[in-house]
Structures are given as C-alpha cells and as structure tokens.
GROMACS .gro file of C-alpha atoms in nm:
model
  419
    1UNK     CA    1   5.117   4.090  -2.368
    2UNK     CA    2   4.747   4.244  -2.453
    3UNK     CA    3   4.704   3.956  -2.654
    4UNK     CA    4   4.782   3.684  -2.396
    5UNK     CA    5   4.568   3.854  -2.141
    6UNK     CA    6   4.308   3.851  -2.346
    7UNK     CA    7   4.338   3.460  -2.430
    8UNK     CA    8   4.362   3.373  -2.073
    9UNK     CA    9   4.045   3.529  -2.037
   10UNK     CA   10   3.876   3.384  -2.254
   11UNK     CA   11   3.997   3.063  -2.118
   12UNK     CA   12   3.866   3.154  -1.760
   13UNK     CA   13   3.521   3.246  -1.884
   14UNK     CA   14   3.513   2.865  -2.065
   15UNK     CA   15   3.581   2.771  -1.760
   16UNK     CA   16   3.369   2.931  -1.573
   17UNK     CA   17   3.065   2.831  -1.806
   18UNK     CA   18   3.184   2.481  -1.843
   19UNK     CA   19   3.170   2.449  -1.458
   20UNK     CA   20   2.838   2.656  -1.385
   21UNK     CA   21   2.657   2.399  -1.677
   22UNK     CA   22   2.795   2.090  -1.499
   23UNK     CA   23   2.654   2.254  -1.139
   24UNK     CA   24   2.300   2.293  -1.330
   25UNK     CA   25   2.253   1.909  -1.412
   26UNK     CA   26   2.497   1.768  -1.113
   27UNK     CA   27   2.279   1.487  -0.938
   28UNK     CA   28   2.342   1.629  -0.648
   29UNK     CA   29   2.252   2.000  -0.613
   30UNK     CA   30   2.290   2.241  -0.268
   31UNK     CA   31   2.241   2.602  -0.468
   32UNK     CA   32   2.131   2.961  -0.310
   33UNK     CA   33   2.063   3.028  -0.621
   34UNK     CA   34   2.105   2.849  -0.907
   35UNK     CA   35   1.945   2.714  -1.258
   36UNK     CA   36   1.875   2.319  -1.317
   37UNK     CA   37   1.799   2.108  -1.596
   38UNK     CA   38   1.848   1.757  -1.601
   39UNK     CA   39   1.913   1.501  -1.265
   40UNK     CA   40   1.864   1.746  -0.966
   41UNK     CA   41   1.893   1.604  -0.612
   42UNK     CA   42   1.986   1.732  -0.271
   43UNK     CA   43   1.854   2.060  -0.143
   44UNK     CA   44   1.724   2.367  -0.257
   45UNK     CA   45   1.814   2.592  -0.018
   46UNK     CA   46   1.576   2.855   0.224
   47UNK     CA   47   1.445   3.157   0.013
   48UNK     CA   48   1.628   3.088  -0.326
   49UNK     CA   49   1.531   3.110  -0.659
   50UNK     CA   50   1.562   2.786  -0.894
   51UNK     CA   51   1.524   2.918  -1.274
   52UNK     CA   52   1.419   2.574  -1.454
   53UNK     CA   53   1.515   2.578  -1.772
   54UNK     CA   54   1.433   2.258  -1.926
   55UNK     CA   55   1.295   1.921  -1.792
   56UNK     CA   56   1.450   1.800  -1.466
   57UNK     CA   57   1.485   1.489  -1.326
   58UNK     CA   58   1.539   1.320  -0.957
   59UNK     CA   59   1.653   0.994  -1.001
   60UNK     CA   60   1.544   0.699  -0.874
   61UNK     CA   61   1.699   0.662  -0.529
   62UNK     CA   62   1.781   1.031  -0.501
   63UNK     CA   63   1.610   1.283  -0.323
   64UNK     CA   64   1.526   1.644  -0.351
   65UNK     CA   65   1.425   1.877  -0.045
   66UNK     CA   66   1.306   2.202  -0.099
   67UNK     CA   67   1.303   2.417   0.180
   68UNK     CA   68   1.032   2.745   0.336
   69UNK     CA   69   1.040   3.028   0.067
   70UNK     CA   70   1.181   2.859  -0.274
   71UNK     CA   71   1.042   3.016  -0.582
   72UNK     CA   72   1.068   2.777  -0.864
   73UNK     CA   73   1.059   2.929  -1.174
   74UNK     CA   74   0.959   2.827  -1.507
   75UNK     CA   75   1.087   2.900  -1.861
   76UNK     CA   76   0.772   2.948  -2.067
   77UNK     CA   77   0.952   2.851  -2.355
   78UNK     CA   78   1.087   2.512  -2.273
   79UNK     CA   79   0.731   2.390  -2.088
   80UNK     CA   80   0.958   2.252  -1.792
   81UNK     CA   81   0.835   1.898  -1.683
   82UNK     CA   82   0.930   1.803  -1.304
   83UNK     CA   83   1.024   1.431  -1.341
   84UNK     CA   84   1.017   1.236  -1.047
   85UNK     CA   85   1.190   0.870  -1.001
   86UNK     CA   86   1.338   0.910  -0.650
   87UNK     CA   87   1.142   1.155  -0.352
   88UNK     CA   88   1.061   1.515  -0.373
   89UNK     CA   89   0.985   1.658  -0.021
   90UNK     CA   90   0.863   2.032  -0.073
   91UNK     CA   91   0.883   2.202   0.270
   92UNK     CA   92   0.721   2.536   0.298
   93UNK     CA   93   0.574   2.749   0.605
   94UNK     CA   94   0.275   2.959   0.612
   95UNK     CA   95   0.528   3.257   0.626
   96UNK     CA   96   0.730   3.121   0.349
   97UNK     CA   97   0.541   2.884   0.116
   98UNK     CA   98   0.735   2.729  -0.164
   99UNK     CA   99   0.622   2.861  -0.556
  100UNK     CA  100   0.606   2.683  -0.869
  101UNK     CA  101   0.532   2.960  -1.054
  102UNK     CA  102   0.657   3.165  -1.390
  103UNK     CA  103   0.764   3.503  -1.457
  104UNK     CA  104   0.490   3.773  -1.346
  105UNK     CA  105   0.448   3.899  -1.676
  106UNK     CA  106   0.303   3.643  -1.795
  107UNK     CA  107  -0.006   3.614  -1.528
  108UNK     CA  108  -0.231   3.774  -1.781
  109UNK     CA  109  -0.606   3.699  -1.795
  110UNK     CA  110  -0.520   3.557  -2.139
  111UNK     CA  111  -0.349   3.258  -1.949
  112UNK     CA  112  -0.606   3.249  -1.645
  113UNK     CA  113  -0.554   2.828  -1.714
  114UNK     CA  114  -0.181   2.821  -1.784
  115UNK     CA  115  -0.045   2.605  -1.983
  116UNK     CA  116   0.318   2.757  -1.946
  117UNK     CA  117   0.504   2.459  -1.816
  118UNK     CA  118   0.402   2.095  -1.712
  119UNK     CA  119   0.352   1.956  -1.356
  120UNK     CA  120   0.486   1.720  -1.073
  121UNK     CA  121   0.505   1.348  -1.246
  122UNK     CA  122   0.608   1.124  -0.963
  123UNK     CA  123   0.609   0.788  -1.141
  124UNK     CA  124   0.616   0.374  -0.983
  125UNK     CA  125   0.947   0.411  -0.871
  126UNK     CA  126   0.923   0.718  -0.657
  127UNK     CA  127   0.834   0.600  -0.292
  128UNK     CA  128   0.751   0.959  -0.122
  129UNK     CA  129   0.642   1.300  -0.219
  130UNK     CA  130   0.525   1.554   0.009
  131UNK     CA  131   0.399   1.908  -0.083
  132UNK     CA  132   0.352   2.106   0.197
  133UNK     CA  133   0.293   2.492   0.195
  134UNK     CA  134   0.358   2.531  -0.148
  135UNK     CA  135   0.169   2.731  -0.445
  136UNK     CA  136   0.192   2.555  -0.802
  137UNK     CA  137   0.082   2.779  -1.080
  138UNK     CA  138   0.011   2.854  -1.449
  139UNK     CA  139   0.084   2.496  -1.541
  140UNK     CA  140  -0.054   2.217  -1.767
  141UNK     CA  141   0.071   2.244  -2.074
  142UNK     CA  142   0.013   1.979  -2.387
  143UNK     CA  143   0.255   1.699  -2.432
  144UNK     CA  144   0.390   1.613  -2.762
  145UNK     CA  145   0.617   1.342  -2.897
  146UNK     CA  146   0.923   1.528  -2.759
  147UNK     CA  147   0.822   1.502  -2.412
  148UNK     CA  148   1.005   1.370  -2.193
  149UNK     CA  149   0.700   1.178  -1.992
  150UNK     CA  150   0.621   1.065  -2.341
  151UNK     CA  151   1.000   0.929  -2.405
  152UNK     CA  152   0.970   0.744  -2.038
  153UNK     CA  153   0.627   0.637  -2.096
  154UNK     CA  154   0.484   0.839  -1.781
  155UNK     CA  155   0.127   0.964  -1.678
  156UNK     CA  156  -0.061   0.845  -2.024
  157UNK     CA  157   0.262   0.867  -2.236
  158UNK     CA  158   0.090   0.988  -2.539
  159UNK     CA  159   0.119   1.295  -2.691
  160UNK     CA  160  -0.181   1.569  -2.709
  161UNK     CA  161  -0.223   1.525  -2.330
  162UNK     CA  162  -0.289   1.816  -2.085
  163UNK     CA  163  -0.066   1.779  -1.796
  164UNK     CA  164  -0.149   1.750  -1.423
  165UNK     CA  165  -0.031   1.991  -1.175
  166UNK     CA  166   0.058   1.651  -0.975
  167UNK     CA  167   0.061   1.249  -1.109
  168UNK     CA  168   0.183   0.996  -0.880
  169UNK     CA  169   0.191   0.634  -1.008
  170UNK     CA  170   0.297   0.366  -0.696
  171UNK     CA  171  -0.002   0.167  -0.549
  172UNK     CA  172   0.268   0.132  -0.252
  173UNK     CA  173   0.400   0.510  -0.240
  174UNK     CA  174   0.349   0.772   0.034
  175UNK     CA  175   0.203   1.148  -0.106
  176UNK     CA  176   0.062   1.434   0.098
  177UNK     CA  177  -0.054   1.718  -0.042
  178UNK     CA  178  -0.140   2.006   0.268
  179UNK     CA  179  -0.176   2.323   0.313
  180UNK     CA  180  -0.102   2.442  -0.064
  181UNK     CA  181  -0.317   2.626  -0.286
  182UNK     CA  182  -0.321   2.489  -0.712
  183UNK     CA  183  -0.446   2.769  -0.950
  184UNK     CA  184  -0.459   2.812  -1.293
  185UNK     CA  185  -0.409   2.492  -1.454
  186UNK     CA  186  -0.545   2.352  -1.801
  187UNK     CA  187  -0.736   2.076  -1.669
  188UNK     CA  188  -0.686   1.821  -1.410
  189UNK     CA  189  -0.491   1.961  -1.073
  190UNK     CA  190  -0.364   1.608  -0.962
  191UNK     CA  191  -0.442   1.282  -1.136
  192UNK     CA  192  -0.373   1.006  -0.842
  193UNK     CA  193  -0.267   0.606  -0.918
  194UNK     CA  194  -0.207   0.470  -0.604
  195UNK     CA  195  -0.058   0.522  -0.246
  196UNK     CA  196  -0.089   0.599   0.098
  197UNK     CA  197  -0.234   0.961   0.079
  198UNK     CA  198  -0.361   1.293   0.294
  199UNK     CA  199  -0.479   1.560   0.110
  200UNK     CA  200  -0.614   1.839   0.351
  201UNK     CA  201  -0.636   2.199   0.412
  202UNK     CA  202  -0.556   2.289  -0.008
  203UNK     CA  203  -0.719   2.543  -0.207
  204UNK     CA  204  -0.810   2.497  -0.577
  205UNK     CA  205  -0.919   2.758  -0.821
  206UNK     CA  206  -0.932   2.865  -1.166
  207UNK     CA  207  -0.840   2.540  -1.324
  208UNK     CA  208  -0.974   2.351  -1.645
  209UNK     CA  209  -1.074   2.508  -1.995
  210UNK     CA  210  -1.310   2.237  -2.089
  211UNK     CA  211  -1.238   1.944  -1.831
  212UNK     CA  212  -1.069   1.810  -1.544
  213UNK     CA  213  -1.084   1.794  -1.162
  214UNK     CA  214  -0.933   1.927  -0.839
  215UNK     CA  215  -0.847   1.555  -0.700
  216UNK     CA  216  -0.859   1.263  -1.000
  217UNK     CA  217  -0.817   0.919  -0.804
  218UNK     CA  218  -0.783   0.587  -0.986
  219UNK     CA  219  -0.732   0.245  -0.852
  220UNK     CA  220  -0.477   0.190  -0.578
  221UNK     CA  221  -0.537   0.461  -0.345
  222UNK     CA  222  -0.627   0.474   0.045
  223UNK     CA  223  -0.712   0.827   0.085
  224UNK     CA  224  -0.795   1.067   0.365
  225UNK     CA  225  -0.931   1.398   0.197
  226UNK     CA  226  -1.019   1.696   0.430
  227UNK     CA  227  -1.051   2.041   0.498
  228UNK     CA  228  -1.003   2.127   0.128
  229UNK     CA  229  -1.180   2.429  -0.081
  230UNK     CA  230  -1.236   2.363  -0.416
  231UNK     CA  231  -1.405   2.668  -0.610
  232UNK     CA  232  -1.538   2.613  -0.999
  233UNK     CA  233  -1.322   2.386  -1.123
  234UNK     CA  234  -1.449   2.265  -1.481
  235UNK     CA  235  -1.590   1.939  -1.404
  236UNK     CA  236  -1.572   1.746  -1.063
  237UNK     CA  237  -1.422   1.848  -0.725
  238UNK     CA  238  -1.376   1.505  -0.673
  239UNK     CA  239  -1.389   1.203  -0.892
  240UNK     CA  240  -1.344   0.899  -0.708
  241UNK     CA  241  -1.283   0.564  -0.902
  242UNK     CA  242  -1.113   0.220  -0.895
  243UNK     CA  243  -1.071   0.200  -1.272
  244UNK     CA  244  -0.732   0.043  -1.316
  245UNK     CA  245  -0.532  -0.245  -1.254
  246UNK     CA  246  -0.383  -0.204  -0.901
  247UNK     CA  247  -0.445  -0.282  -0.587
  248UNK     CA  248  -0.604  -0.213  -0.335
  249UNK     CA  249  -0.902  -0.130  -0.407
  250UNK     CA  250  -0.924   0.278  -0.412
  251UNK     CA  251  -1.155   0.378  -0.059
  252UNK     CA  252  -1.193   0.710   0.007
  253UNK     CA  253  -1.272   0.876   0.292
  254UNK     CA  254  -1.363   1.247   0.232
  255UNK     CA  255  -1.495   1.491   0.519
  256UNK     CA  256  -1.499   1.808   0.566
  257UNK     CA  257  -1.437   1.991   0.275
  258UNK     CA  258  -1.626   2.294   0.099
  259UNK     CA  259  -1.749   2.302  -0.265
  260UNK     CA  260  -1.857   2.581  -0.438
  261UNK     CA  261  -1.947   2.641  -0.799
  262UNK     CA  262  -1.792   2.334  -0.930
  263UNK     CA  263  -1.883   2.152  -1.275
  264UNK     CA  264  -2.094   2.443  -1.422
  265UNK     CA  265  -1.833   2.500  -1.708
  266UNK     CA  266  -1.806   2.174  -1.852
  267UNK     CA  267  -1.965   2.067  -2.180
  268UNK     CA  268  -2.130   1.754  -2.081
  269UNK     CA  269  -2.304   1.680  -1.776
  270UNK     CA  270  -2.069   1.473  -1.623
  271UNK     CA  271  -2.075   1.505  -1.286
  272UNK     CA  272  -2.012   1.856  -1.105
  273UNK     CA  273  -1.931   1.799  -0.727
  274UNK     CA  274  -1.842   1.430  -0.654
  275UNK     CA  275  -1.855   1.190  -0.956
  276UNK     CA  276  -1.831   0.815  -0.801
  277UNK     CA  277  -1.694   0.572  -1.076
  278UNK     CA  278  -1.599   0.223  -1.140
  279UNK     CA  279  -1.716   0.007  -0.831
  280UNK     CA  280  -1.502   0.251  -0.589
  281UNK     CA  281  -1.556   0.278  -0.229
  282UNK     CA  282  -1.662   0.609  -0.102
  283UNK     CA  283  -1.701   0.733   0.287
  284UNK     CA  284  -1.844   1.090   0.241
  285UNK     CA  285  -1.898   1.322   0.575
  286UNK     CA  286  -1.932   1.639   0.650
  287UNK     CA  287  -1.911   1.796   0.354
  288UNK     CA  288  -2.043   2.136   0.199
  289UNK     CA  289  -2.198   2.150  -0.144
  290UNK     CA  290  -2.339   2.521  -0.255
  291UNK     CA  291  -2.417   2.585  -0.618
  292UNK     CA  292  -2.265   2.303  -0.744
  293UNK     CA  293  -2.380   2.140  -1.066
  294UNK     CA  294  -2.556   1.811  -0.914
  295UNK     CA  295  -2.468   1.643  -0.514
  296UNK     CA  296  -2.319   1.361  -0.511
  297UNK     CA  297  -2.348   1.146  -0.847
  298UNK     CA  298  -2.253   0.763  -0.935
  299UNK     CA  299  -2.194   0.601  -1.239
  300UNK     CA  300  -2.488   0.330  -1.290
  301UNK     CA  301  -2.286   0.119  -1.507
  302UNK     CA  302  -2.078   0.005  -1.284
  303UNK     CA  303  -2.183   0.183  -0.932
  304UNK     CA  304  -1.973   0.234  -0.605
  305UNK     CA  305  -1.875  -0.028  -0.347
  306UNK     CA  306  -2.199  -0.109  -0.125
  307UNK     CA  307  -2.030  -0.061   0.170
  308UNK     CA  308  -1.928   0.300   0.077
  309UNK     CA  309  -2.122   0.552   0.333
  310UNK     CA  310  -2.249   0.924   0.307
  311UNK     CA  311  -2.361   1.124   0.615
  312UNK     CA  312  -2.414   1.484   0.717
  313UNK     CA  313  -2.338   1.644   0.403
  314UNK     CA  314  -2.495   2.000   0.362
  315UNK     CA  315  -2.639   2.108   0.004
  316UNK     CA  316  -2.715   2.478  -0.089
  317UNK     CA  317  -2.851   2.642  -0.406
  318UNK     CA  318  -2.967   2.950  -0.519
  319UNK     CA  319  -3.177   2.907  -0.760
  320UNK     CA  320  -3.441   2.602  -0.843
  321UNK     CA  321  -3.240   2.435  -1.129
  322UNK     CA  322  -2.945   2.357  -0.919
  323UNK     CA  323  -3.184   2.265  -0.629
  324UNK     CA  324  -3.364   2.021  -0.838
  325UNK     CA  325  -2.961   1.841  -0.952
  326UNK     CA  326  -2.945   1.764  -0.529
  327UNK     CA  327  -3.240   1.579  -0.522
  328UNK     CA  328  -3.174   1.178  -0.473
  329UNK     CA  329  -3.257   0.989  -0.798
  330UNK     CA  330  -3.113   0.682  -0.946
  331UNK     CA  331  -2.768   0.863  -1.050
  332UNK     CA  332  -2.755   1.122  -0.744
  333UNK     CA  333  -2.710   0.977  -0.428
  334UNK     CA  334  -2.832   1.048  -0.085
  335UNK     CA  335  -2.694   1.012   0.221
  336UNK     CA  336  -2.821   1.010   0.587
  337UNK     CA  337  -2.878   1.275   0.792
  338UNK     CA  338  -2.768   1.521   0.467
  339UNK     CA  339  -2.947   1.863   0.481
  340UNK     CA  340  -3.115   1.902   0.159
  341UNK     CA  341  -3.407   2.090   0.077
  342UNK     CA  342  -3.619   2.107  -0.302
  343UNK     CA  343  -3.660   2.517  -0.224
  344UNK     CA  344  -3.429   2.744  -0.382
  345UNK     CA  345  -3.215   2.947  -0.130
  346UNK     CA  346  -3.300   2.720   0.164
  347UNK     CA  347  -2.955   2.582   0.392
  348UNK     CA  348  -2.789   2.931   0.323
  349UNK     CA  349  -2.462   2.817   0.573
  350UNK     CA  350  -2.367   3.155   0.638
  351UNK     CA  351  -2.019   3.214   0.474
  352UNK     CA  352  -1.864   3.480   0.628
  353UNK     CA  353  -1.780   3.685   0.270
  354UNK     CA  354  -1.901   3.499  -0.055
  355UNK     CA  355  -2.220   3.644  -0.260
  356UNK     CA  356  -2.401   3.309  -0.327
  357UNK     CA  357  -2.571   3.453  -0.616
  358UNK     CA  358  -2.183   3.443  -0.780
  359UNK     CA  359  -2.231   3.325  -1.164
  360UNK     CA  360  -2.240   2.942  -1.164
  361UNK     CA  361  -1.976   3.008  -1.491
  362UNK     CA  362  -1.747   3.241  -1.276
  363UNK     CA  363  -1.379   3.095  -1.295
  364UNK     CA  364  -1.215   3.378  -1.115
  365UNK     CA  365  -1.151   3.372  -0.766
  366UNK     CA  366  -1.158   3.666  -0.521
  367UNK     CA  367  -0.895   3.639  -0.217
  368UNK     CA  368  -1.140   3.879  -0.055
  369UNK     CA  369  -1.362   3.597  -0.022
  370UNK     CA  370  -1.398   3.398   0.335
  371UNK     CA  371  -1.557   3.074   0.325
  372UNK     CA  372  -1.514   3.025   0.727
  373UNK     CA  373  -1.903   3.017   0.885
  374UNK     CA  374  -2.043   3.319   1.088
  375UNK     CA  375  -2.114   3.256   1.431
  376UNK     CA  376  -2.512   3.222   1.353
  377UNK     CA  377  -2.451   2.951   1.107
  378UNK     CA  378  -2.703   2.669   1.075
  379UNK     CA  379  -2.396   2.433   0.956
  380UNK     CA  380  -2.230   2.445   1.309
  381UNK     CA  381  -2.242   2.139   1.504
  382UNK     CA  382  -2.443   1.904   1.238
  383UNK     CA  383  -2.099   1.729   1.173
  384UNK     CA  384  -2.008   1.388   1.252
  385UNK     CA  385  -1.707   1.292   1.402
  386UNK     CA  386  -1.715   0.906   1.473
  387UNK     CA  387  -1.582   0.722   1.203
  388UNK     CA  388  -1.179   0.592   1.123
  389UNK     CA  389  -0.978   0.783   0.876
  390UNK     CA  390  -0.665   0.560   0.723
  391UNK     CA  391  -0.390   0.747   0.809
  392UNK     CA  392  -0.509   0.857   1.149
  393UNK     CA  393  -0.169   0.685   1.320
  394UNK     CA  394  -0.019   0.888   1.076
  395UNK     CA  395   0.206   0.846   0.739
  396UNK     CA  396   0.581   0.809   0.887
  397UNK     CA  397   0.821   0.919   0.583
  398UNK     CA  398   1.171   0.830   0.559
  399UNK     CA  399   1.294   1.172   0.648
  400UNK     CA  400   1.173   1.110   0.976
  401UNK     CA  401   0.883   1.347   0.936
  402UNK     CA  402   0.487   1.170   1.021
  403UNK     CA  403   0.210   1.352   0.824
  404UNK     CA  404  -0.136   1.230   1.009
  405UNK     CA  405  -0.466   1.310   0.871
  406UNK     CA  406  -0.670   1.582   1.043
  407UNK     CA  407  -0.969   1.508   1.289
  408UNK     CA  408  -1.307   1.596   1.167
  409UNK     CA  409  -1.476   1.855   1.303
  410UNK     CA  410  -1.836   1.883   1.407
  411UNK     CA  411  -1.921   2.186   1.181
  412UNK     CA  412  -1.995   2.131   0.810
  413UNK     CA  413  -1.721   2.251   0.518
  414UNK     CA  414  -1.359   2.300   0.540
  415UNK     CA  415  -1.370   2.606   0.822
  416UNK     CA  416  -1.562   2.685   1.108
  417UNK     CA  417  -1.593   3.033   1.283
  418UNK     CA  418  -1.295   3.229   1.247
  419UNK     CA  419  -1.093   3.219   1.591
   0.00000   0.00000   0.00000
C-alpha cells in the first residue's frame, strides 16, 4: 500500500512539473506570478513578479501587456534577451512603475554598468511598443554566437556586441518611451531604426564603460524628444543620424531636455552632448547643456540637413576648457538666440540641488539631486514655443491608447520651478 502511495506521488509531482513548464513557454500567458522562457503573450498581471529564466519571445502577431507594479526579473546566469516580433505594451504608474531589474544582490558598485542580462529587441515585424513608467536596469550584456538575436539575425546579429537597453527595427512602427528612468547599462540605452516615436520625460544615468549613448537614432525615424535628463552618459546624449537604408529620412525634433556631464568619459572625442551625423535633419530648442564635453557638434563629412534649425539652447560650464568646446567653429554649431558665453561659470541656470563643480568623470548619480530651476533662474522664460512637433495629434496605438508629444515650455531644460 506504502509503495503505491508513494508511486502515485511521484506521478502527481510529474505532473505537476510537466504542466507548470508548459504554463512557462505557453504563447499565451495571464500569471500572478509566474516564470517564462520562450513565446510569452497576453498579460502580466498588476504587482507580480515574472522570474525570466532564459530568452523570451512574443511572436509576431501576439501581444504582451504588462501592467502598474510588475517586477521583471532576470537570471544573471542565462543573460535573458526580451525578443520582440509582435507588441509589447509596458504599462506602469508613477505609484507603481514596472522593473526590469535583477536580484538586489547583485547591484554592487562592481556592476555600476550591468551587463547581467540583455535588453528590449523589438525587430521589423513588431508594429508597437510602448514603455511607460517603467525602470530597466543592470542590462547590456555581450552577445555571442549562441544568442538568440544572433540566431534571428537581430540588432547587428554578430557576436561580441553590447546590447541595448531598447532596439526597435520598423521604419513604419509606433515606440514611446515616457516617463521611465534607464540606469546602469554597458553602453548604448536605446539604439533606434525607424518609426513613429515620443521619447519624453525619461531619466538616464550611469550607462556606458567606454561608449554609447542615451538615445542612438539611425535612418527611418520621425522623432519628438522632450523633457528628458540625461546625466554622464559615456559619449553622446543624443546622436542623431540618417545612416541607413530606410526611409524617411530621420528628422528630429528635440526641445526641452537637460544635459549634464555627458561625453567626458569616452576615449575619443567624439562628440559629448549632441553628435549630428550622416546628412540628418535636426530641430534643436530649448535645450540645457552644463558641463558637457562640446555643444552641439556635426560631422563635416557628411553634415546635417540644411534645413535642420537650433534656437534658444542654454550652455553652462564651469571651468574655461569646457567653455572654450561651446564656442561655434566649423564642427560645433550655433544656433540663434542660444545663450553662450566664452567666461567660465557664466549662464549658471540655477538648479535647484546639483553642485556644478561635480567631476566631469563622475558616473554616479545622486537621487538627492534636483535639476528643476529656482525661482530666480535666468533660464525661465528664454524658451521658444512656436514650432510643430510630429506627433503633436498624437500616436493612436491599437490598444486604443493615443500617446501625444508634450508642449514645449518657455523655460530652458527638462523642468521648470517646482510647483
């Protein structure tokens, strides 16, 4: 009788763990709680915990939502890649803001830039992908041959590559990227081929050991980029190019947005705030530029679109050698009506809680710090506010949600006064 009893459960325990491995890769996936490798599609539900344990996949066709308060986490050991044929919607709340993240114990200062699973790769076929309110982490890692965006040919489907916390690949695809912070990544934090796109109100910090950029754009993109911080990344905040085969041509249209500290740590001199590159077009407004390793910088080989435009963009640097990288020479452009000054220390906008004699080389970021503008701020009210964004009708998805680009404001930088 023991004996029986003990075969039947054995039996239900197969079962059980035959059934609970077919729920991880099911293609269509409604867990509290659960762990996924392979297809995933269908929802994520509110406040659960998704332990990835190898590459996943939506198909093509599918869709994944994730909804407020998901913490996605990533097996250090298997490098998770987060394929992408169909849609990914990622739908946090300020409250409740979805994570991409790994284990805490492995947040060490020792892996400040990562490198403990992949990224996002949204390739041609996936039409929409929407992070909003969401935190992605400690990512980056190197592909090898055993990749599976190698295998599938996606982002440069070669091995020794360091990963993107976000590719997207379709010249006719819908991304927005808003209100989300990316932290701690190897190199680039998104790597953009195409699409109607917003990026606004995002934080980037600590990212790239000896290269990459907040927001890579290549040919194919119509972009509206506002309201974002980007703090010391390695190389550019912003490199801007049409180099590529699609269509159309990338235009840009960037206002509003703070820089601070960016391009000190990389090697070569390659740009450092906004690196314009391979006959792009380029509308530039409103931004904020303090310590940054040179302004605004073109490529002379093969310089930006002549109708591009930069106006009322504010420079700031402490000391005379980054002072003397703003000044307008045959590689740095000016714009009109940009406040820009040859004396160290001059245009000081103010910030509400940032020491601008920081280290140039300091990757770390402080939450402490506020970046919104005290009330005596010299950078309040020199914005410009009259010019056409793309997506200012809005980007209508097929969820039924519309994701319009923000209106620019008439102070300089991503935030005002604090309310």
């Amino acid at each position: 009788m023991k004996t029986r009893q003990f075969f039947s459960l054995i039996i239900l325990f197969l079962f059980v763990l035959t059934g609970c491995e077919k729920a991880n890769i099911d293609v269509d996936t409604s867990t509290v709680d659960g762990a996924a490798i392979g297809e995933v599609s269908g929802v994520w539900a509110k406040g659960s915990t998704q332990v990835i344990k190898g590459d996943i996949v939506i198909p093509q066709g599918k869709s994944l939502t994730i909804e407020e308060g998901v913490t996605i986490l990533m097996d250090t050991l298997a490098k998770p890649e987060i394929i992408v044929k169909g849609n990914l919607y990622a739908l946090g709340t300020a409250e409740n803001p979805i994570k991409f993240t790994v284990n805490e114990f492995y947040k060490t200062p020792a892996k400040k830039f990562g490198k403990l699973w992949g990224g996002i790769l949204a390739g041609p076929t996936c039409e929409e992908l929407v992070l909003d309110h969401a935190i992605l982490e400690y990512g980056g890692s190197t592909t090898s041959d055993a990749s599976t965006s190698v295998k599938m040919g996606l982002y440069k489907a070669v091995a020794g590559e360091n990963l993107p916390a976000l590719w997207f690949a379709n010249a006719s695809g819908r991304l927005v990227v808003q209100n989300s912070i990316i932290r701690n990544f190897q190199e680039d934090c998104t790597y953009i081929e195409g699409g109607k796109i917003i990026f606004a109100n995002n934080v980037f910090y600590t990212t790239g050991v000896t290269g990459g950029e907040a927001m890579n754009f290549k040919s194919g993109c119509l972009a509206d980029i506002a309201y974002n911080l980007v703090y010391s990344t390695n190389t550019n905040a912003l490199k801007l190019s049409n180099s590529g085969d699609k269509t159309p041509q990338t235009y840009i249209i960037a206002y509003n947005n703070t820089m601070v500290n960016t391009g000190w740590r990389r090697p070569t001199a390659k740009g450092g705030s906004v690196w314009l590159e391979s006959t792009v077009r380029a509308d530039l407004y409103n931004n904020l530029f303090a310590n940054t390793r040179f302004g605004i910088k073109r490529d002379p080989k093969k310089p930006e679109d002549s109708r591009s435009a930069y106006s009322n963009n504010w420079y700031y640097g402490y000391d005379q050698t980054t002072v003397n990288q703003f000044q307008s020479t045959g590689d740095i452009v000016g714009g009109k009506n940009d406040v820009i000054s040859n004396v160290a220390g001059a245009n000081d906008p103010k910030f509400v809680n940032y020491p601008l004699n920081t280290a140039v080389s300091n990757a770390d970021f402080n939450i402490a710090w506020d970046f919104h503008l005290q009330g005596n701020s010299p950078a309040l009210g020199k914005g410009v506010t009259n010019f056409t964004r793309h997506h200012q009708a809005g980007i209508i998805m097929k969820n039924g949600l519309t994701y319009t680009s923000p209106q620019p404001s008439t102070f300089i930088g991503a935030y005002g006064t604090k309310i």
